[in-house]
Coordinates of C-alpha atoms in Angstrom, one line a residue:
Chain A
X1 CA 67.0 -75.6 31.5
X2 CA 67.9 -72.1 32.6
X3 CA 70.8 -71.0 30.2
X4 CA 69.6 -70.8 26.6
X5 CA 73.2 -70.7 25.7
X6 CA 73.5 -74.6 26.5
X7 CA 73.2 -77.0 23.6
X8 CA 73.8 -80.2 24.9
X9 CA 74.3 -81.2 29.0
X10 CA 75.8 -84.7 29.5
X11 CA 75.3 -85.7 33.2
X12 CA 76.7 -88.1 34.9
X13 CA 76.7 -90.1 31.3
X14 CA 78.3 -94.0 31.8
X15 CA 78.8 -96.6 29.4
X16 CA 79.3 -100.3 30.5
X17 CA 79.9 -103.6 28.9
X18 CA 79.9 -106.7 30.3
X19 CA 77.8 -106.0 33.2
X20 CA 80.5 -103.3 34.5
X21 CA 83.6 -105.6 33.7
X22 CA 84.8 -102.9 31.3
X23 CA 83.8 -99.3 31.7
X24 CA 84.2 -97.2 28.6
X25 CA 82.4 -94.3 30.1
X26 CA 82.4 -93.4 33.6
X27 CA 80.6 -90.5 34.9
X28 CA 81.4 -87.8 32.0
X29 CA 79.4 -84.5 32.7
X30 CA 79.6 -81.5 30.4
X31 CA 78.1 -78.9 28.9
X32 CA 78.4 -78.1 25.3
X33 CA 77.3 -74.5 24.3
X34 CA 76.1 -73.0 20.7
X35 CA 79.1 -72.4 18.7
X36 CA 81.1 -74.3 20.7
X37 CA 83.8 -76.2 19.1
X38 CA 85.0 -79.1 21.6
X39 CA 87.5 -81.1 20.7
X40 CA 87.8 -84.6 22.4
X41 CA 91.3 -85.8 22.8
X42 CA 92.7 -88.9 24.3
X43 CA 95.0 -92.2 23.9
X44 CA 93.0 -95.2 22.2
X45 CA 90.5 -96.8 24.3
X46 CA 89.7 -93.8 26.4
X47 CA 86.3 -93.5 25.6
X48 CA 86.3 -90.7 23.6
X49 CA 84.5 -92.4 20.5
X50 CA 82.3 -93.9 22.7
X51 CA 81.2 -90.3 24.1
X52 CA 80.8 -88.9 20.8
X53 CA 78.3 -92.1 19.6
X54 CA 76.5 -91.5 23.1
X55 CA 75.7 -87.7 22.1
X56 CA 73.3 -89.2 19.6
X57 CA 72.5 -92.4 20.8
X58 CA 74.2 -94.6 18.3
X59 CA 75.5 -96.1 21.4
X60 CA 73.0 -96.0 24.6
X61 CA 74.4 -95.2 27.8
X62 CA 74.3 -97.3 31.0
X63 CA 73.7 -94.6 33.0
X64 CA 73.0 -90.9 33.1
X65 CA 71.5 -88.4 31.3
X66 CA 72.3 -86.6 28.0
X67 CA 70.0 -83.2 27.1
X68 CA 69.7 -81.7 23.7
X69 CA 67.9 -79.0 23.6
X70 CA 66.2 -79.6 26.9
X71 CA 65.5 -81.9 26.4
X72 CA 66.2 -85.7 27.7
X73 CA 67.4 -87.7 25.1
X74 CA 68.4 -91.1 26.8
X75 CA 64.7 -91.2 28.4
X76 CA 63.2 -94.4 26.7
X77 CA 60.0 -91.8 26.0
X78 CA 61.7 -89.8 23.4
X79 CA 61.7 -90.0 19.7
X80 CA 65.3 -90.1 18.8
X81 CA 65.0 -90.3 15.3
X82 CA 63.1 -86.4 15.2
X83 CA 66.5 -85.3 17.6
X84 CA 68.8 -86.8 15.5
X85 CA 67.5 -84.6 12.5
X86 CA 69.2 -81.9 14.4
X87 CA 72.3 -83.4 14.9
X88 CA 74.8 -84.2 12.2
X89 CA 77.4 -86.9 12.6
X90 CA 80.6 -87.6 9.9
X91 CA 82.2 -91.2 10.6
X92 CA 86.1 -92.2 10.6
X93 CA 85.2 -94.3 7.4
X94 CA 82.6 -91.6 5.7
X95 CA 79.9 -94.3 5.4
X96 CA 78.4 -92.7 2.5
X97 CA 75.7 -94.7 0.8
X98 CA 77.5 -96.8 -2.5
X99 CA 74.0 -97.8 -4.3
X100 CA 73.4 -93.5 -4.6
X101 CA 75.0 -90.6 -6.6
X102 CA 76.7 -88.1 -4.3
X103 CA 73.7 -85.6 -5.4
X104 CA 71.1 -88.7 -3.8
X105 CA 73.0 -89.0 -0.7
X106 CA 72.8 -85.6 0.0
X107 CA 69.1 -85.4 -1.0
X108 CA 67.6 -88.4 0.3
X109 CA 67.2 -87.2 4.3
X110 CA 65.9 -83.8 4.1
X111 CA 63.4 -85.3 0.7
X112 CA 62.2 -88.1 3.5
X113 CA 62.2 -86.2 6.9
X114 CA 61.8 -83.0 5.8
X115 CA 59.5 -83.4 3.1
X116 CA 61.2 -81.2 1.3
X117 CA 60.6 -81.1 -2.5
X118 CA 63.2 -82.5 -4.9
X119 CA 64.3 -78.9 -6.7
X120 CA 64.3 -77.7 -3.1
X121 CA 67.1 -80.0 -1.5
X122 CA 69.2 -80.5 -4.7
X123 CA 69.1 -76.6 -4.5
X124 CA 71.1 -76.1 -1.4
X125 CA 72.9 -79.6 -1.7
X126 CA 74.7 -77.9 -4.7
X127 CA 74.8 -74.6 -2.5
X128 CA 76.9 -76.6 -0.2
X129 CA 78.8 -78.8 -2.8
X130 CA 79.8 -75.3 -4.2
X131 CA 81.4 -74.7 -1.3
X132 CA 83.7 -77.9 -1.0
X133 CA 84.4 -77.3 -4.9
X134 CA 82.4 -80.7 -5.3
X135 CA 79.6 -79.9 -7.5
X136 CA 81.2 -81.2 -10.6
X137 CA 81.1 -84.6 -8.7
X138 CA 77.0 -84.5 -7.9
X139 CA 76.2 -87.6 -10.1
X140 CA 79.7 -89.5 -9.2
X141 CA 79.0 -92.5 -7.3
X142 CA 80.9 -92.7 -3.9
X143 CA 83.2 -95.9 -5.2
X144 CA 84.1 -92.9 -8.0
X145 CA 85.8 -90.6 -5.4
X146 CA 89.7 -90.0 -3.1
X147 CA 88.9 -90.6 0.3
X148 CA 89.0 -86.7 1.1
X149 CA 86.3 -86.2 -1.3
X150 CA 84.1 -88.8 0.3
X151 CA 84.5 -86.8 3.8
X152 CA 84.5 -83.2 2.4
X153 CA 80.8 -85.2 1.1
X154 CA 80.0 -87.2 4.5
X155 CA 80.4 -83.9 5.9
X156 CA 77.7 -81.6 3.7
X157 CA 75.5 -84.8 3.6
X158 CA 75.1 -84.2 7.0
X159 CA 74.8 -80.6 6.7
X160 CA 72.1 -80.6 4.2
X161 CA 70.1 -81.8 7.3
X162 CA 71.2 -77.9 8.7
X163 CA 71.6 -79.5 12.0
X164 CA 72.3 -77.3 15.4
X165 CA 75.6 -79.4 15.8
X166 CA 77.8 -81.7 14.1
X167 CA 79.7 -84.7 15.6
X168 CA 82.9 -85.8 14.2
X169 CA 84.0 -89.5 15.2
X170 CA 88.0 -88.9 14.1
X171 CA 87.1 -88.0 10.8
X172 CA 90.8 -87.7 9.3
X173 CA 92.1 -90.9 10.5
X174 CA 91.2 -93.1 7.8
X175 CA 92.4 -90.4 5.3
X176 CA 95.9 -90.7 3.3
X177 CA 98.4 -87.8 4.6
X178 CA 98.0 -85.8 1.8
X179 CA 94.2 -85.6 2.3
X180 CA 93.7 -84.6 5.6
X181 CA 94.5 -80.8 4.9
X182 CA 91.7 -80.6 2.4
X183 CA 89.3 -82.1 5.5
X184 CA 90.4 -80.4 8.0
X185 CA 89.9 -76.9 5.9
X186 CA 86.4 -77.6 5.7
X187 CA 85.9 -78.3 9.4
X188 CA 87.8 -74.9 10.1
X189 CA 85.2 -73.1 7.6
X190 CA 82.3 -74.7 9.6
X191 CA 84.0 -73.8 12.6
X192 CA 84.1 -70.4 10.9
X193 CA 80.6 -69.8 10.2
X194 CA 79.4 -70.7 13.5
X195 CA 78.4 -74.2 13.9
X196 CA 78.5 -75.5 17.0
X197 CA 81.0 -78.9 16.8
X198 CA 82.0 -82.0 18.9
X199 CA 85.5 -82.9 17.2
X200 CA 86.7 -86.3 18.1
X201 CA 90.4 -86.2 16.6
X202 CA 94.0 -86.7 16.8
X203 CA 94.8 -84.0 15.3
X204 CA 96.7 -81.7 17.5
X205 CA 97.0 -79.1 15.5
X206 CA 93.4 -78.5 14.6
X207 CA 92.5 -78.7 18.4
X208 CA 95.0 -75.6 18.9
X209 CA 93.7 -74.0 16.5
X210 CA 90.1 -74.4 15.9
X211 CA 89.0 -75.5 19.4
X212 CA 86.9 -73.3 21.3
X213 CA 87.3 -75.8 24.5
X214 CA 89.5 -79.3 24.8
X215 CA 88.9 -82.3 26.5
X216 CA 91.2 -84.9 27.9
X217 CA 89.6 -87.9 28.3
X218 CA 91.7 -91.1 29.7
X219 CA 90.5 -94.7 31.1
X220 CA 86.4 -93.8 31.0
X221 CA 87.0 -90.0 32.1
X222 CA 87.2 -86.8 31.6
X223 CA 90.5 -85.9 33.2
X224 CA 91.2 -82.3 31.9
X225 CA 89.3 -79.6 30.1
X226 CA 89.9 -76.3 29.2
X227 CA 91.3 -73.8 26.5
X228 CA 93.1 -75.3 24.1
X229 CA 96.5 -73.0 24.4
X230 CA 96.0 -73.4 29.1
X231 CA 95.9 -77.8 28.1
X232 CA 98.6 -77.9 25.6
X233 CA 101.1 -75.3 27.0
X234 CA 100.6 -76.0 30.7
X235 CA 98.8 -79.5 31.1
X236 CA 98.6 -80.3 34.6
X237 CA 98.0 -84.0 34.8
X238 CA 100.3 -86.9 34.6
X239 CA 98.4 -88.0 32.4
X240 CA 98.0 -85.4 30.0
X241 CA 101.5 -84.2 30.7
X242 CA 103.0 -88.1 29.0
X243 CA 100.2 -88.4 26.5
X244 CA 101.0 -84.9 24.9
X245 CA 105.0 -86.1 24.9
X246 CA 104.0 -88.8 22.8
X247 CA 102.2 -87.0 20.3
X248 CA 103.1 -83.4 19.8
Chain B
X1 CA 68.0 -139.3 -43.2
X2 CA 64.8 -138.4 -45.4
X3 CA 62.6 -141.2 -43.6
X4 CA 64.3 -140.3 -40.1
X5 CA 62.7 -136.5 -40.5
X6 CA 59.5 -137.9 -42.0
X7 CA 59.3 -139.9 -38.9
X8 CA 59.8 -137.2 -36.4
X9 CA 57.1 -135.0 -38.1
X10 CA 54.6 -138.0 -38.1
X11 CA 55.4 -138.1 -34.6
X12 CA 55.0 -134.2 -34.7
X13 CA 51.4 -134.5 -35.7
X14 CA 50.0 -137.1 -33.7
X15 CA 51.6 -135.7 -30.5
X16 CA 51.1 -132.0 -30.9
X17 CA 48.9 -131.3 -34.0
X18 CA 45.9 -134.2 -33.8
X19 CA 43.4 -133.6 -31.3
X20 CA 44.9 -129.8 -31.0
X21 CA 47.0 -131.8 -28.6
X22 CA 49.6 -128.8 -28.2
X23 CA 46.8 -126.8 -26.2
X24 CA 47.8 -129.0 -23.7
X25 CA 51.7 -127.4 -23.7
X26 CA 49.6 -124.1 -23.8
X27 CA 47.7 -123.9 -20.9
X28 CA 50.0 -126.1 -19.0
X29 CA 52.9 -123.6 -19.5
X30 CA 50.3 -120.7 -19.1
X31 CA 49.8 -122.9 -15.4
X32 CA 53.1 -123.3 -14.7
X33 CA 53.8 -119.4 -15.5
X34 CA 51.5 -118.1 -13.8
X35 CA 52.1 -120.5 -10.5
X36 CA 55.5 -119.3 -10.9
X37 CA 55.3 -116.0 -11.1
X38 CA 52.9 -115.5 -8.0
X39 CA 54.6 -117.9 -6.0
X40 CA 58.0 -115.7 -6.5
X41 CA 56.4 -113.1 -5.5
X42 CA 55.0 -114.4 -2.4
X43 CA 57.9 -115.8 -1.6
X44 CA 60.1 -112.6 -2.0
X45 CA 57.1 -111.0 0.5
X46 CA 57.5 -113.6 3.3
X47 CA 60.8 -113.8 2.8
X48 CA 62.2 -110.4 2.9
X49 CA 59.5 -110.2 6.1
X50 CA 61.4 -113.4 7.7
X51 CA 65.0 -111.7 6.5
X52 CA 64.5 -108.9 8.3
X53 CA 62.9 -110.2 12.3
X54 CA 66.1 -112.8 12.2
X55 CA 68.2 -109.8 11.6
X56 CA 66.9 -107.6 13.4
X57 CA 67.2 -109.7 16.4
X58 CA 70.1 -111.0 15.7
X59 CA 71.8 -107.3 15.4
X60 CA 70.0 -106.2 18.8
X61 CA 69.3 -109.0 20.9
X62 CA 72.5 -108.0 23.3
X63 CA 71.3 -104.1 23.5
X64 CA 68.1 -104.0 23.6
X65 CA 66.2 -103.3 27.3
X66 CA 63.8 -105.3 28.2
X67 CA 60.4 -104.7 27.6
X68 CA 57.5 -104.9 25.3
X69 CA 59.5 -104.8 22.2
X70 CA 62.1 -107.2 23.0
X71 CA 59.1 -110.1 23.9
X72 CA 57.6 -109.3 20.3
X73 CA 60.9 -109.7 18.5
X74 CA 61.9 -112.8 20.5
X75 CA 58.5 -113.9 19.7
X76 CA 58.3 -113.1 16.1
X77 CA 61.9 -114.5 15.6
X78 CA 61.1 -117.8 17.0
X79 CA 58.3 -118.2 14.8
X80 CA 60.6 -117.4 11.9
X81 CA 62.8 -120.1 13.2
X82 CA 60.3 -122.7 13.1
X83 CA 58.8 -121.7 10.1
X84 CA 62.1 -122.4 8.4
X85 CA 63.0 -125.6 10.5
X86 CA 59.2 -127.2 9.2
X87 CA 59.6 -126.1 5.6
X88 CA 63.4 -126.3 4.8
X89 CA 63.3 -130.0 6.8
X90 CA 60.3 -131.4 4.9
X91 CA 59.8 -132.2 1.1
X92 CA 57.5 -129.9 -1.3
X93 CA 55.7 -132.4 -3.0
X94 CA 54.6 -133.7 0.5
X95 CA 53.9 -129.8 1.9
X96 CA 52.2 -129.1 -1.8
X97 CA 49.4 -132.2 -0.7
X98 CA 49.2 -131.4 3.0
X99 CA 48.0 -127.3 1.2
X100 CA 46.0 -129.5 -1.0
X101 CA 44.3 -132.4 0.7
X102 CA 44.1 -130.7 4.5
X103 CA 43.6 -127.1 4.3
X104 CA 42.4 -126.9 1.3
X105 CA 40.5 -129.7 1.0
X106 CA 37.4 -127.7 0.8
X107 CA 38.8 -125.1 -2.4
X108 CA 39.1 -126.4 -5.7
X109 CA 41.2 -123.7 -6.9
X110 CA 44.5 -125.7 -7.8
X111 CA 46.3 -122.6 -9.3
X112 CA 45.5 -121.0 -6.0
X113 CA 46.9 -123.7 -3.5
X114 CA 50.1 -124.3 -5.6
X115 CA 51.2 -120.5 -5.7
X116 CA 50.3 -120.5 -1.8
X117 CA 52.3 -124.2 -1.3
X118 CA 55.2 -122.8 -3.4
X119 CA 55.1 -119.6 -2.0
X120 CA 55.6 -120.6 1.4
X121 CA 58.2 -123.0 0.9
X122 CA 60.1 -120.4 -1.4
X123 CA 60.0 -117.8 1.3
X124 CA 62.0 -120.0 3.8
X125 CA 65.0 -119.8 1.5
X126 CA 64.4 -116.5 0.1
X127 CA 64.3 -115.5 3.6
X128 CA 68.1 -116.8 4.3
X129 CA 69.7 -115.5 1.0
X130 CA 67.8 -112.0 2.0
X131 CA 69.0 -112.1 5.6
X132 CA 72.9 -113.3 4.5
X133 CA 72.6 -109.9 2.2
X134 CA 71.3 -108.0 4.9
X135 CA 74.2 -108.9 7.2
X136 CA 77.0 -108.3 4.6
X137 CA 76.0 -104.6 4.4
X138 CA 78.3 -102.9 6.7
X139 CA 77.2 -101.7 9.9
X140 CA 78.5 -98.0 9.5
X141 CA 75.9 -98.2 6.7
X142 CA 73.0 -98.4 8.9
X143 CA 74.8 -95.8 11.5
X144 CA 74.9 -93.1 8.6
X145 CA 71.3 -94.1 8.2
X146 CA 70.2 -93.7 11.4
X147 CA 72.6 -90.9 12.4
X148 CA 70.9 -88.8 9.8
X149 CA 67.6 -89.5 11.5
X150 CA 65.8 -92.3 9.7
X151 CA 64.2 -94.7 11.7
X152 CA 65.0 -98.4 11.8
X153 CA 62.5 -99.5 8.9
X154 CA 63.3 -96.2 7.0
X155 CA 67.4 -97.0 7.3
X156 CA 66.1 -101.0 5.8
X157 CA 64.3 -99.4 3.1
X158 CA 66.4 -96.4 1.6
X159 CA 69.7 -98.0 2.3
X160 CA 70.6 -101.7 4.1
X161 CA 68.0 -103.6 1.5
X162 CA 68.9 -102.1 -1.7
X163 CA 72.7 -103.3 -1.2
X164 CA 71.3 -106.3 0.2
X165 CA 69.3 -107.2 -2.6
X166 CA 72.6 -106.5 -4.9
X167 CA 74.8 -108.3 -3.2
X168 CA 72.6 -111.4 -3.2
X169 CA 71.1 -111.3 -6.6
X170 CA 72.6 -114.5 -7.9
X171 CA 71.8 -116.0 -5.0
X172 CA 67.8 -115.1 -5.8
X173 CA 68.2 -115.6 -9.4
X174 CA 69.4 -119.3 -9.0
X175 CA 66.3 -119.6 -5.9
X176 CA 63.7 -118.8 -9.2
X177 CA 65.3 -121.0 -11.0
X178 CA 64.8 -123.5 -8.7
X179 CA 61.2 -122.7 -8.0
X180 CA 60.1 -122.7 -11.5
X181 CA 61.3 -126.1 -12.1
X182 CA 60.0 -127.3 -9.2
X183 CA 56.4 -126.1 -9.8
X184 CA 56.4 -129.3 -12.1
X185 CA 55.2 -131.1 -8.9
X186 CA 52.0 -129.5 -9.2
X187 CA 50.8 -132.8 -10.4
X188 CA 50.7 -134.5 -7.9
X189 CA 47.7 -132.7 -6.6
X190 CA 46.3 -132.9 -10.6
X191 CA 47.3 -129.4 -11.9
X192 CA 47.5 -129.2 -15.2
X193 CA 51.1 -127.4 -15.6
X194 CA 53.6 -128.0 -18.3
X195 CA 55.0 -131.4 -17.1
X196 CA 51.2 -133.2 -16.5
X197 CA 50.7 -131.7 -19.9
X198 CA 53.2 -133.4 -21.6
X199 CA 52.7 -136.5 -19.1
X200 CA 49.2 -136.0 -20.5
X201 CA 50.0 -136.0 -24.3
X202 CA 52.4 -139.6 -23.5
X203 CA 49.5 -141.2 -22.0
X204 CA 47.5 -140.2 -25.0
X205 CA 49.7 -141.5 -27.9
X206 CA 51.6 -143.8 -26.2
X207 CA 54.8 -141.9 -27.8
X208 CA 57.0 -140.7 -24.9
X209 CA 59.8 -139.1 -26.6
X210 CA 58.6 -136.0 -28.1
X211 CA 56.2 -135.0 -25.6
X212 CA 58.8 -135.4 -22.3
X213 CA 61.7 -134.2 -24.6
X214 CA 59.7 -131.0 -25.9
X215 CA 58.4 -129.7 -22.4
X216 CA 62.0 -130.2 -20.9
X217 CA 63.3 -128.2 -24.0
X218 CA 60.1 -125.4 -22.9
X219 CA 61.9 -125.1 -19.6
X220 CA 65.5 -124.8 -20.9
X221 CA 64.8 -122.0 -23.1
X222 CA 62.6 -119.9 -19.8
X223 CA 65.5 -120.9 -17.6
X224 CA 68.1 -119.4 -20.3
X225 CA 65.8 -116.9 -20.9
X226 CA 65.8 -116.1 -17.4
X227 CA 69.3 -116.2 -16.5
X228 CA 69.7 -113.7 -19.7
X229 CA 67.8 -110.9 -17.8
X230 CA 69.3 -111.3 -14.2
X231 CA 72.7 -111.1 -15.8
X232 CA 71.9 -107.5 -17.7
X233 CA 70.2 -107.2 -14.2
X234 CA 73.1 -107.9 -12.5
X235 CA 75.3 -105.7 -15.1
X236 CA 73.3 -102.6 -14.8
X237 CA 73.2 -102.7 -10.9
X238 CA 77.1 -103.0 -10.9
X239 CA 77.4 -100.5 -13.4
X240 CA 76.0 -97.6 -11.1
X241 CA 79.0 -98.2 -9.1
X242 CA 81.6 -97.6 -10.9

């Protein structure tokens, strides 16, 4: 690929069930640069989940072509697992592993795929639990924590990996109110320092704020993109124009 | 009361002291453990093995392309399926003789065929507790897994089958339970375990209540014994969750 700039390229990407019946995905194409911070917007059942989870395969698209790196990710040739190392991804229910202290889950990937040494990756796990002000929680057990501790943990398990690029599928929504600030503050840091971030969320005000780029997805597509103060202050599809009256 | 307890200790002696009759209860319950023991473990291998192709399949039969792969795993997982159909749907005793008599007949290793007879017929229903544990682990689990980049055995290993295993270790407990009492079959195809050594001692003295009384009390107190340890086993497990 020419630009070195470019991250990810999603081409043409579609996502099917039912032999075509239902189309969650339906010709998205993008390109998602370093340092980036996209933030995917949309009423339920638009497909923007569904285009998060087909970033890094967790779901595999009908059609289409998805690039990280260069290189082609959805060919059947290419060793997922060694891209997904590079690619962080924090769930709407954290997923975090219940049979494994918070200092495990955080160690186990780069000790296994990394072969990094034990003193080695609990060094910069507690580096980065430092930093969400978790590290008196490293041998807590997940069942032990709020639910915006287990995110602000999802999140640096992932990071521990020191992936190019971080997917979050709505990570706030399954949070109580009072925990979403404490989330979202962490995102803004990463956003801060650089990483480059795919931001599945219905959070409006984070997208105003934080987003670099915003997308508008509806029914499948992508029906309007651009910086985040052009969408919200002058949207310019129907579309957008009745789903940002519902929610802002 | 006197002459009552005189008359059990007579009995005592000719049943388990004359002839160094209780070397029977020895080495059969030195048998028995031992067929036990291996047989568990066998069965734990095949049927974590099993566990795993029917869920596996099960899980990606609808997203999987067609090819190479997906012909193995059909394959594989029908095998599993009759595998379980022949052993589940037919007696041990009668599967412990066909090992025995028909493809064994040439081995004279008893201990051998027993642990491979029970062993086999264990695995079919360790290999349905496994795989009910398997698919009670939530799916996000295995996303976080394999979102992080471990591949699908990796994702089984680190994270799906140890909260498997937890979740179903009653489940397995009560399976062992099972097996060891039903290694006392092992007669049939004239092993010498802890029932055929107490069947052995009756024949002997023509006294049938201490020798069949005192072997079932030897299998009360491993089963108790037994249960003891999966329940701290159980405890500690649960513990590191809280």
């Amino acid at each position: 690929m020419s630009d070195e700039n470019v991250l990810i390229k999603v081409e043409n990407v579609q996502k099917y069930y039912n032999g075509g019946a239902i189309k969650a995905l339906d010709g998205i194409n993008t390109e998602i640069k370093k340092g980036e911070v996209v933030v995917v917007i949309g009423p339920s059942g638009s497909g923007k989940s569904t285009f998060l989870r087909c970033l890094n395969l967790l779901e595999i698209p009908t059609g289409g072509s998805i690039f990280f790196e260069g290189t082609d990710i959805t060919d059947a040739k290419t060793n997922i697992n060694v891209h997904r190392q590079r690619m962080g991804m924090v769930f709407q229910h954290f997923n975090l592993f219940p049979h494994m202290t918070i200092l495990k889950n955080m160690i186990i990937a780069p000790m296994k795929l990394q072969k990094k040494s034990e003193a080695e990756a609990t060094a910069l796990a507690m580096e980065l639990l430092r930093k969400v002000g978790l590290d008196d929680r490293m041998n807590a057990y997940p069942s032990q924590l709020s639910g915006g501790q287990k995110q602000r943990i999802a999140i640096v398990r992932a990071l521990c990996m020191q992936p190019e690029v971080m997917l979050f599928d709505e990570p706030t929504s399954a949070l109580d109110p009072e925990m979403v600030g404490e989330v979202l503050e962490v995102m803004k840091q990463l956003a801060k320092d650089n990483m480059t971030m795919v931001v599945v969320t219905h959070e409006m005000g984070f997208a105003k704020e934080v987003g670099t780029r915003v997308m508008f997805m509806a029914d499948g597509k992508q029906v309007e993109e651009g910086k985040p103060h052009e969408l919200f202050e002058n949207p310019q599809s129907e579309r957008l124009q009745t789903f940002l009256a519902k929610v802002l | 009361m006197a002459e009552w307890l005189e008359q059990i200790q007579a009995q005592f002696e000719l049943n388990f002291i004359s002839d160094d009759r209780w070397r029977y209860v020895v080495d059969g319950l030195s048998v028995t453990l031992k067929v036990t023991f291996f047989a568990v473990i066998l069965g734990i291998i095949i049927g974590v093995c099993i566990a795993i192709i029917r869920s596996t399949f099960e899980k990606n039969k609808g997203e999987m392309p067609f090819g190479f792969n997906k012909v193995v795993l059909y394959l594989l997982n029908g095998m599993g399926q009759i595998y379980l159909t022949v052993i589940r749907g037919t007696p041990v005793v009668v599967q412990l003789m066909i090992m025995y008599y028909i493809i064994f007949a040439s081995s004279n290793n008893k201990v051998l065929v027993a642990v491979l007879a029970f062993g086999i017929n264990s695995g079919a229903y360790v290999a349905e507790i496994v795989r009910s544990g398997i698919m009670s682990v939530d799916d996000g689990q295995f996303e976080a897994g394999r979102s992080l980049g471990f591949n699908y055995v990796q994702t089984m290993r680190y994270i799906i089958i140890p909260q498997a295993f937890k979740n179903v270790l009653p489940a397995l407990a009560n399976e062992f339970i099972v097996l060891l009492k039903e290694t006392s079959v092992a007669g049939y195809v004239a092993l010498q375990d802890l029932t055929k050594a107490g069947d052995i001692i009756r024949s002997r003295t023509f006294a049938p209540f201490l020798p069949l009384v005192g072997i079932a009390l030897i299998y009360l107190v491993m089963v108790m014994f037994f249960t003891w340890l999966v329940g701290k086993l159980e405890r500690r497990l649960r513990n590191s969750e809280r």
